[in-house]
Amino acid sequence: MRKRTISGSPRQRDATPKPYPWYYAPLRWLLMGLAYLPWAVLYFLADGLYLLFAYVVRYRWRVILENLRNSFPEKSEAEIRQIGKAFYQHFSQVLVETLKLAVMTDEELKHRVHFPNPEVLERYLQAGRMAIGLSSHAGNWEWVLTSGAVWLSDEVDGVYKPLNNPFFESFMAELRTRTGAGLIPMRDTLRDMVQRKGEPRVVSLLSDQAAGPEDRPYWTTFMHQEAGFYTSADRLAARFQAPVVYVSIRRLRRGYYEIVLTELYDGSTPLPADGFPITEAFVRHLERDIRAWPEQYLWTHRRWKHKRG
C-alpha cells in the first residue's frame, strides 16, 4: 500500500474508518466470513441473489423497466425484459465481487482487471501533473478505483458521497482504500485539490450521477432523455489545467474486466467559458458503452428523476 504523507487534508481525515455502534459487529463478521469464501461459492450465492431479485422480490423492477423503455425506444418489450433480467444477473455478481475486495490481494485484482492502455494517464503522472478520471456506474464501478491504485504509478483518489449509515460508511471506506486508493468526500473536492495542487495523482469522479436543479447542472440528451449532469469536470479541469480521461469498464467474463482509457481533454487547450465540452464528451462516450453492453449499467437508480426548471 502506498504511503500517505499528507497530514490534515480532508481526504485523509474522512478516509479513516469511522466508529460505528457495537451491535454492527456481528454483521461485519458475517460479511468478512463471506468474503473469504472461494470464488465458485460466491458466484453460487450470486446466482441465488439473481433468482431472488428477478423472481421473488423483483427489486426496483418497475424503475428498471421504465429506464430501459425510455432509453431504448426501438427495442421490443421482450427485449427490454431480457435486458432487465440480464442486469439482475450482472448486479448480483457486482455485489459479491465488491465484497471480495475485503480480502483480495493487489496481485489478484491486477490479474482480474486488465488495463490495455495505462499510458494515457501515466504520461501525465510521470510529468508530475494531476489528472481527472471520469467513470460511471457501469461494469463493476467499485473495482475502478481499487484497480487503478494497483495499476498506476501514482496515487488515485476517488470522490464519493458519504453514506448515512455509520457501519456501511466505515466498511465501504475500508474496501475502497485497501489497495492504497484515497477517498475525498464530494463536499471537500475543491479544497483537497487546492491543498494538493501540483502533486501527481488521479482524481476519479463518478460523473453519471443525477444533478438536481440546485446544482446548476448541464442539461443534455442522454439515452433519448433530457438529463442534468454535474459540471465539476469542466470547472476543475479549467481551474487546475488538469487533463481529463474517460474510464470505460466492461465485464469480459465472470470476475474479469477490462478498463480502457480515452483522453477527453489535454489540460492545455483553452476551454469555452459558456459551455461544458468535457461533460458532453463524457455523456457521448457513456452512451456508446451503454448501447454496447446495456445489461452492465446500473438501471435501478432514478437517473432521470430531475426535470429542467
CSV table of C-alpha atoms in Angstrom, one decimal:
chain,number,residue,atom,x,y,z
A,1,MET,CA,0.0,0.0,0.0
A,2,ARG,CA,1.2,3.4,-0.9
A,3,LYS,CA,2.5,5.6,2.0
A,4,ARG,CA,0.3,8.6,2.9
A,5,THR,CA,2.3,11.6,3.6
A,6,ILE,CA,-0.2,14.4,3.5
A,7,SER,CA,-1.5,15.2,7.0
A,8,GLY,CA,-4.6,17.2,7.9
A,9,SER,CA,-6.1,17.0,4.4
A,10,PRO,CA,-9.9,16.4,4.2
A,11,ARG,CA,-9.2,13.3,2.1
A,12,GLN,CA,-7.1,11.7,4.8
A,13,ARG,CA,-9.4,12.5,7.7
A,14,ASP,CA,-12.6,11.2,6.0
A,15,ALA,CA,-10.9,8.1,4.5
A,16,THR,CA,-10.2,6.9,8.1
A,17,PRO,CA,-12.9,4.3,9.0
A,18,LYS,CA,-15.3,5.9,11.4
A,19,PRO,CA,-16.6,4.2,14.6
A,20,TYR,CA,-20.0,2.6,14.5
A,21,PRO,CA,-22.3,1.1,17.2
A,22,TRP,CA,-21.2,-2.2,18.6
A,23,TYR,CA,-24.3,-4.1,17.5
A,24,TYR,CA,-23.0,-4.0,13.9
A,25,ALA,CA,-20.1,-6.2,14.9
A,26,PRO,CA,-21.9,-9.5,14.0
A,27,LEU,CA,-22.8,-8.1,10.6
A,28,ARG,CA,-19.1,-7.3,10.0
A,29,TRP,CA,-18.1,-10.8,11.0
A,30,LEU,CA,-20.7,-12.2,8.6
A,31,LEU,CA,-19.6,-10.1,5.7
A,32,MET,CA,-15.9,-10.9,6.3
A,33,GLY,CA,-16.7,-14.6,6.5
A,34,LEU,CA,-18.5,-14.4,3.2
A,35,ALA,CA,-15.6,-12.5,1.6
A,36,TYR,CA,-13.2,-15.4,2.5
A,37,LEU,CA,-15.4,-17.9,0.6
A,38,PRO,CA,-13.9,-19.2,-2.7
A,39,TRP,CA,-15.0,-17.5,-5.9
A,40,ALA,CA,-17.1,-20.5,-7.0
A,41,VAL,CA,-19.1,-20.4,-3.8
A,42,LEU,CA,-19.6,-16.6,-4.0
A,43,TYR,CA,-20.8,-16.9,-7.6
A,44,PHE,CA,-23.2,-19.6,-6.5
A,45,LEU,CA,-24.5,-17.1,-3.9
A,46,ALA,CA,-24.7,-14.5,-6.7
A,47,ASP,CA,-26.9,-16.9,-8.8
A,48,GLY,CA,-29.2,-17.2,-5.7
A,49,LEU,CA,-29.4,-13.4,-5.4
A,50,TYR,CA,-30.2,-13.2,-9.1
A,51,LEU,CA,-33.2,-15.6,-8.7
A,52,LEU,CA,-34.3,-13.6,-5.6
A,53,PHE,CA,-34.1,-10.3,-7.3
A,54,ALA,CA,-35.7,-11.4,-10.6
A,55,TYR,CA,-38.4,-13.8,-9.5
A,56,VAL,CA,-39.2,-13.1,-5.8
A,57,VAL,CA,-38.6,-9.5,-4.6
A,58,ARG,CA,-38.3,-8.1,-8.1
A,59,TYR,CA,-36.0,-5.4,-6.8
A,60,ARG,CA,-37.0,-2.0,-8.4
A,61,TRP,CA,-38.3,-3.8,-11.4
A,62,ARG,CA,-40.7,-1.0,-12.3
A,63,VAL,CA,-37.8,1.5,-12.2
A,64,ILE,CA,-35.6,-0.8,-14.3
A,65,LEU,CA,-38.3,-1.3,-17.0
A,66,GLU,CA,-39.1,2.4,-17.1
A,67,ASN,CA,-35.4,3.4,-17.5
A,68,LEU,CA,-34.9,0.7,-20.2
A,69,ARG,CA,-38.1,1.6,-22.2
A,70,ASN,CA,-37.2,5.3,-22.3
A,71,SER,CA,-33.5,4.6,-23.1
A,72,PHE,CA,-34.2,2.0,-25.9
A,73,PRO,CA,-37.5,3.0,-27.6
A,74,GLU,CA,-36.5,1.0,-30.6
A,75,LYS,CA,-36.5,-2.3,-28.7
A,76,SER,CA,-39.5,-4.6,-28.2
A,77,GLU,CA,-41.0,-5.3,-24.7
A,78,ALA,CA,-39.5,-8.8,-24.8
A,79,GLU,CA,-36.0,-7.3,-25.5
A,80,ILE,CA,-36.4,-4.8,-22.7
A,81,ARG,CA,-37.4,-7.5,-20.2
A,82,GLN,CA,-34.5,-9.7,-21.3
A,83,ILE,CA,-32.0,-6.8,-20.7
A,84,GLY,CA,-33.6,-6.3,-17.3
A,85,LYS,CA,-33.1,-9.9,-16.3
A,86,ALA,CA,-29.5,-9.8,-17.6
A,87,PHE,CA,-28.9,-6.7,-15.5
A,88,TYR,CA,-30.1,-8.5,-12.3
A,89,GLN,CA,-27.6,-11.2,-13.1
A,90,HIS,CA,-24.8,-8.7,-13.6
A,91,PHE,CA,-25.8,-6.7,-10.5
A,92,SER,CA,-25.7,-9.8,-8.3
A,93,GLN,CA,-22.2,-10.6,-9.4
A,94,VAL,CA,-21.1,-7.0,-8.7
A,95,LEU,CA,-22.3,-7.3,-5.2
A,96,VAL,CA,-20.2,-10.4,-4.4
A,97,GLU,CA,-17.2,-9.0,-6.3
A,98,THR,CA,-17.4,-5.8,-4.2
A,99,LEU,CA,-17.5,-7.9,-1.0
A,100,LYS,CA,-14.5,-9.9,-2.2
A,101,LEU,CA,-12.4,-6.7,-2.1
A,102,ALA,CA,-12.2,-7.2,1.6
A,103,VAL,CA,-9.6,-10.0,1.2
A,104,MET,CA,-8.3,-9.7,-2.4
A,105,THR,CA,-4.6,-9.1,-2.9
A,106,ASP,CA,-3.2,-6.4,-5.2
A,107,GLU,CA,-1.9,-9.1,-7.4
A,108,GLU,CA,-5.2,-10.9,-7.8
A,109,LEU,CA,-7.0,-7.6,-8.5
A,110,LYS,CA,-4.4,-6.7,-11.1
A,111,HIS,CA,-4.9,-10.1,-12.7
A,112,ARG,CA,-8.6,-9.7,-12.9
A,113,VAL,CA,-8.8,-6.2,-14.2
A,114,HIS,CA,-6.9,-5.5,-17.4
A,115,PHE,CA,-5.7,-2.0,-18.4
A,116,PRO,CA,-4.6,-2.2,-22.0
A,117,ASN,CA,-3.5,1.5,-22.2
A,118,PRO,CA,-2.4,2.9,-18.8
A,119,GLU,CA,0.0,5.2,-20.7
A,120,VAL,CA,-2.9,7.5,-21.4
A,121,LEU,CA,-2.7,8.5,-17.7
A,122,GLU,CA,0.9,7.6,-17.0
A,123,ARG,CA,2.4,10.2,-19.3
A,124,TYR,CA,0.7,12.9,-17.2
A,125,LEU,CA,1.7,11.4,-13.9
A,126,GLN,CA,5.3,11.0,-15.0
A,127,ALA,CA,5.3,14.7,-15.9
A,128,GLY,CA,4.2,15.5,-12.3
A,129,ARG,CA,0.6,16.5,-13.3
A,130,MET,CA,-2.7,15.8,-11.7
A,131,ALA,CA,-5.3,14.2,-14.0
A,132,ILE,CA,-9.1,13.7,-13.7
A,133,GLY,CA,-10.7,10.4,-14.5
A,134,LEU,CA,-14.4,10.3,-15.3
A,135,SER,CA,-16.1,6.9,-14.7
A,136,SER,CA,-19.7,5.8,-14.3
A,137,HIS,CA,-22.0,3.2,-12.7
A,138,ALA,CA,-21.1,0.7,-15.4
A,139,GLY,CA,-19.4,-2.7,-15.2
A,140,ASN,CA,-18.1,-3.1,-11.7
A,141,TRP,CA,-17.6,0.6,-10.7
A,142,GLU,CA,-16.2,-0.4,-7.3
A,143,TRP,CA,-13.3,-2.1,-9.0
A,144,VAL,CA,-12.3,1.0,-11.0
A,145,LEU,CA,-10.7,3.0,-8.1
A,146,THR,CA,-9.2,0.0,-6.4
A,147,SER,CA,-7.6,-1.5,-9.5
A,148,GLY,CA,-6.4,1.9,-10.7
A,149,ALA,CA,-4.5,2.2,-7.4
A,150,VAL,CA,-2.5,-1.0,-8.2
A,151,TRP,CA,-2.1,-0.4,-12.0
A,152,LEU,CA,-0.9,3.2,-11.9
A,153,SER,CA,2.4,4.5,-10.6
A,154,ASP,CA,1.0,7.4,-8.6
A,155,GLU,CA,-1.9,7.9,-6.2
A,156,VAL,CA,-5.5,7.5,-7.2
A,157,ASP,CA,-8.2,9.3,-5.1
A,158,GLY,CA,-11.9,8.8,-5.5
A,159,VAL,CA,-14.6,11.5,-4.9
A,160,TYR,CA,-17.6,10.0,-3.2
A,161,LYS,CA,-20.8,10.7,-1.4
A,162,PRO,CA,-20.6,9.6,2.3
A,163,LEU,CA,-23.2,7.1,3.3
A,164,ASN,CA,-25.6,7.9,6.2
A,165,ASN,CA,-25.3,4.5,7.9
A,166,PRO,CA,-22.1,4.6,10.0
A,167,PHE,CA,-21.3,0.9,9.6
A,168,PHE,CA,-21.6,0.8,5.8
A,169,GLU,CA,-19.8,4.1,5.6
A,170,SER,CA,-16.9,2.6,7.5
A,171,PHE,CA,-17.0,-0.8,5.8
A,172,MET,CA,-17.1,0.6,2.3
A,173,ALA,CA,-14.3,3.1,3.0
A,174,GLU,CA,-12.2,0.1,4.2
A,175,LEU,CA,-12.9,-1.8,1.0
A,176,ARG,CA,-12.2,1.1,-1.3
A,177,THR,CA,-8.9,2.1,0.3
A,178,ARG,CA,-7.4,-1.4,0.8
A,179,THR,CA,-5.2,-1.2,-2.3
A,180,GLY,CA,-3.9,2.3,-1.5
A,181,ALA,CA,-6.6,4.5,-3.0
A,182,GLY,CA,-7.7,7.6,-1.2
A,183,LEU,CA,-11.2,9.0,-0.7
A,184,ILE,CA,-12.4,12.6,-1.0
A,185,PRO,CA,-15.9,13.5,0.3
A,186,MET,CA,-17.7,15.4,-2.5
A,187,ARG,CA,-18.1,18.5,-0.4
A,188,ASP,CA,-14.3,18.7,0.1
A,189,THR,CA,-13.2,18.2,-3.6
A,190,LEU,CA,-12.2,21.7,-4.3
A,191,ARG,CA,-10.4,22.2,-1.0
A,192,ASP,CA,-8.5,19.0,-1.4
A,193,MET,CA,-7.4,19.9,-5.0
A,194,VAL,CA,-6.3,23.4,-3.9
A,195,GLN,CA,-4.3,22.0,-1.0
A,196,ARG,CA,-2.6,19.4,-3.1
A,197,LYS,CA,-2.2,21.3,-6.3
A,198,GLY,CA,0.9,20.2,-8.2
A,199,GLU,CA,1.0,16.6,-6.8
A,200,PRO,CA,0.9,13.9,-9.5
A,201,ARG,CA,-2.2,11.8,-8.9
A,202,VAL,CA,-5.5,10.9,-10.5
A,203,VAL,CA,-8.8,12.2,-9.1
A,204,SER,CA,-11.7,9.9,-10.0
A,205,LEU,CA,-15.2,11.2,-10.4
A,206,LEU,CA,-18.4,9.1,-10.9
A,207,SER,CA,-19.8,11.6,-13.3
A,208,ASP,CA,-23.1,10.0,-14.3
A,209,GLN,CA,-24.9,10.8,-11.0
A,210,ALA,CA,-28.1,12.8,-11.3
A,211,ALA,CA,-27.6,16.6,-10.7
A,212,GLY,CA,-30.6,18.4,-9.4
A,213,PRO,CA,-31.7,22.0,-10.4
A,214,GLU,CA,-30.0,23.4,-7.3
A,215,ASP,CA,-26.7,22.0,-8.6
A,216,ARG,CA,-26.8,24.2,-11.7
A,217,PRO,CA,-26.4,21.2,-14.0
A,218,TYR,CA,-25.5,21.0,-17.6
A,219,TRP,CA,-28.6,19.7,-19.4
A,220,THR,CA,-28.2,17.5,-22.4
A,221,THR,CA,-29.9,14.5,-24.1
A,222,PHE,CA,-28.8,11.2,-22.6
A,223,MET,CA,-30.2,7.9,-23.8
A,224,HIS,CA,-33.1,9.7,-25.5
A,225,GLN,CA,-34.0,11.6,-22.4
A,226,GLU,CA,-33.1,15.1,-21.0
A,227,ALA,CA,-30.7,14.7,-18.1
A,228,GLY,CA,-28.8,17.1,-15.8
A,229,PHE,CA,-25.1,16.4,-15.2
A,230,TYR,CA,-22.7,17.9,-12.7
A,231,THR,CA,-20.2,20.3,-14.3
A,232,SER,CA,-17.3,19.6,-12.0
A,233,ALA,CA,-15.2,18.0,-14.7
A,234,ASP,CA,-15.1,21.2,-16.9
A,235,ARG,CA,-14.7,23.6,-14.0
A,236,LEU,CA,-12.0,21.7,-12.2
A,237,ALA,CA,-10.1,21.0,-15.5
A,238,ALA,CA,-10.2,24.7,-16.4
A,239,ARG,CA,-9.1,25.8,-12.9
A,240,PHE,CA,-6.2,23.4,-12.5
A,241,GLN,CA,-5.2,22.8,-16.1
A,242,ALA,CA,-5.8,19.1,-15.5
A,243,PRO,CA,-6.1,16.6,-18.3
A,244,VAL,CA,-9.3,14.6,-18.3
A,245,VAL,CA,-9.7,10.9,-19.2
A,246,TYR,CA,-12.9,8.8,-19.8
A,247,VAL,CA,-12.7,5.5,-17.9
A,248,SER,CA,-14.6,2.7,-19.7
A,249,ILE,CA,-15.1,-0.6,-17.8
A,250,ARG,CA,-16.8,-3.7,-19.1
A,251,ARG,CA,-17.1,-7.3,-17.9
A,252,LEU,CA,-15.2,-9.8,-20.1
A,253,ARG,CA,-16.5,-12.8,-18.2
A,254,ARG,CA,-17.3,-13.6,-14.6
A,255,GLY,CA,-14.8,-11.9,-12.3
A,256,TYR,CA,-12.7,-10.3,-15.1
A,257,TYR,CA,-12.9,-6.8,-16.5
A,258,GLU,CA,-11.2,-4.5,-19.0
A,259,ILE,CA,-10.7,-0.8,-18.4
A,260,VAL,CA,-9.9,1.3,-21.4
A,261,LEU,CA,-8.9,5.0,-21.1
A,262,THR,CA,-9.8,7.7,-23.6
A,263,GLU,CA,-8.4,11.2,-23.4
A,264,LEU,CA,-11.2,13.9,-23.4
A,265,TYR,CA,-9.0,17.0,-22.6
A,266,ASP,CA,-5.3,17.5,-22.7
A,267,GLY,CA,-5.2,20.1,-19.9
A,268,SER,CA,-3.8,22.9,-22.0
A,269,THR,CA,-6.3,23.8,-24.7
A,270,PRO,CA,-8.5,26.8,-23.6
A,271,LEU,CA,-12.0,25.8,-22.6
A,272,PRO,CA,-15.0,27.9,-23.5
A,273,ALA,CA,-16.4,30.0,-20.7
A,274,ASP,CA,-20.0,29.3,-21.6
A,275,GLY,CA,-20.0,25.6,-22.4
A,276,PHE,CA,-19.2,22.2,-21.0
A,277,PRO,CA,-17.5,20.2,-23.8
A,278,ILE,CA,-15.8,17.7,-21.4
A,279,THR,CA,-19.1,16.7,-19.8
A,280,GLU,CA,-20.7,16.5,-23.2
A,281,ALA,CA,-17.9,14.2,-24.5
A,282,PHE,CA,-18.3,12.1,-21.3
A,283,VAL,CA,-22.0,11.6,-22.0
A,284,ARG,CA,-21.5,10.6,-25.6
A,285,HIS,CA,-18.8,8.0,-24.6
A,286,LEU,CA,-21.0,6.6,-21.8
A,287,GLU,CA,-23.9,6.3,-24.3
A,288,ARG,CA,-21.7,4.3,-26.6
A,289,ASP,CA,-20.8,1.9,-23.8
A,290,ILE,CA,-24.4,1.5,-22.6
A,291,ARG,CA,-25.6,0.7,-26.0
A,292,ALA,CA,-22.8,-1.9,-26.4
A,293,TRP,CA,-23.3,-3.6,-23.1
A,294,PRO,CA,-26.8,-2.5,-21.8
A,295,GLU,CA,-27.0,-5.1,-19.1
A,296,GLN,CA,-23.9,-3.8,-17.4
A,297,TYR,CA,-25.3,-0.3,-16.5
A,298,LEU,CA,-26.9,0.4,-13.1
A,299,TRP,CA,-30.6,0.7,-14.1
A,300,THR,CA,-32.0,0.6,-10.6
A,301,HIS,CA,-31.4,4.3,-9.7
A,302,ARG,CA,-33.6,7.1,-10.9
A,303,ARG,CA,-31.1,8.7,-13.2
A,304,TRP,CA,-33.7,10.9,-14.9
A,305,LYS,CA,-35.8,11.9,-11.9
A,306,HIS,CA,-34.9,15.6,-12.2
A,307,LYS,CA,-36.5,17.9,-14.7
A,308,ARG,CA,-35.3,21.1,-16.1
A,309,GLY,CA,-36.8,24.0,-14.1
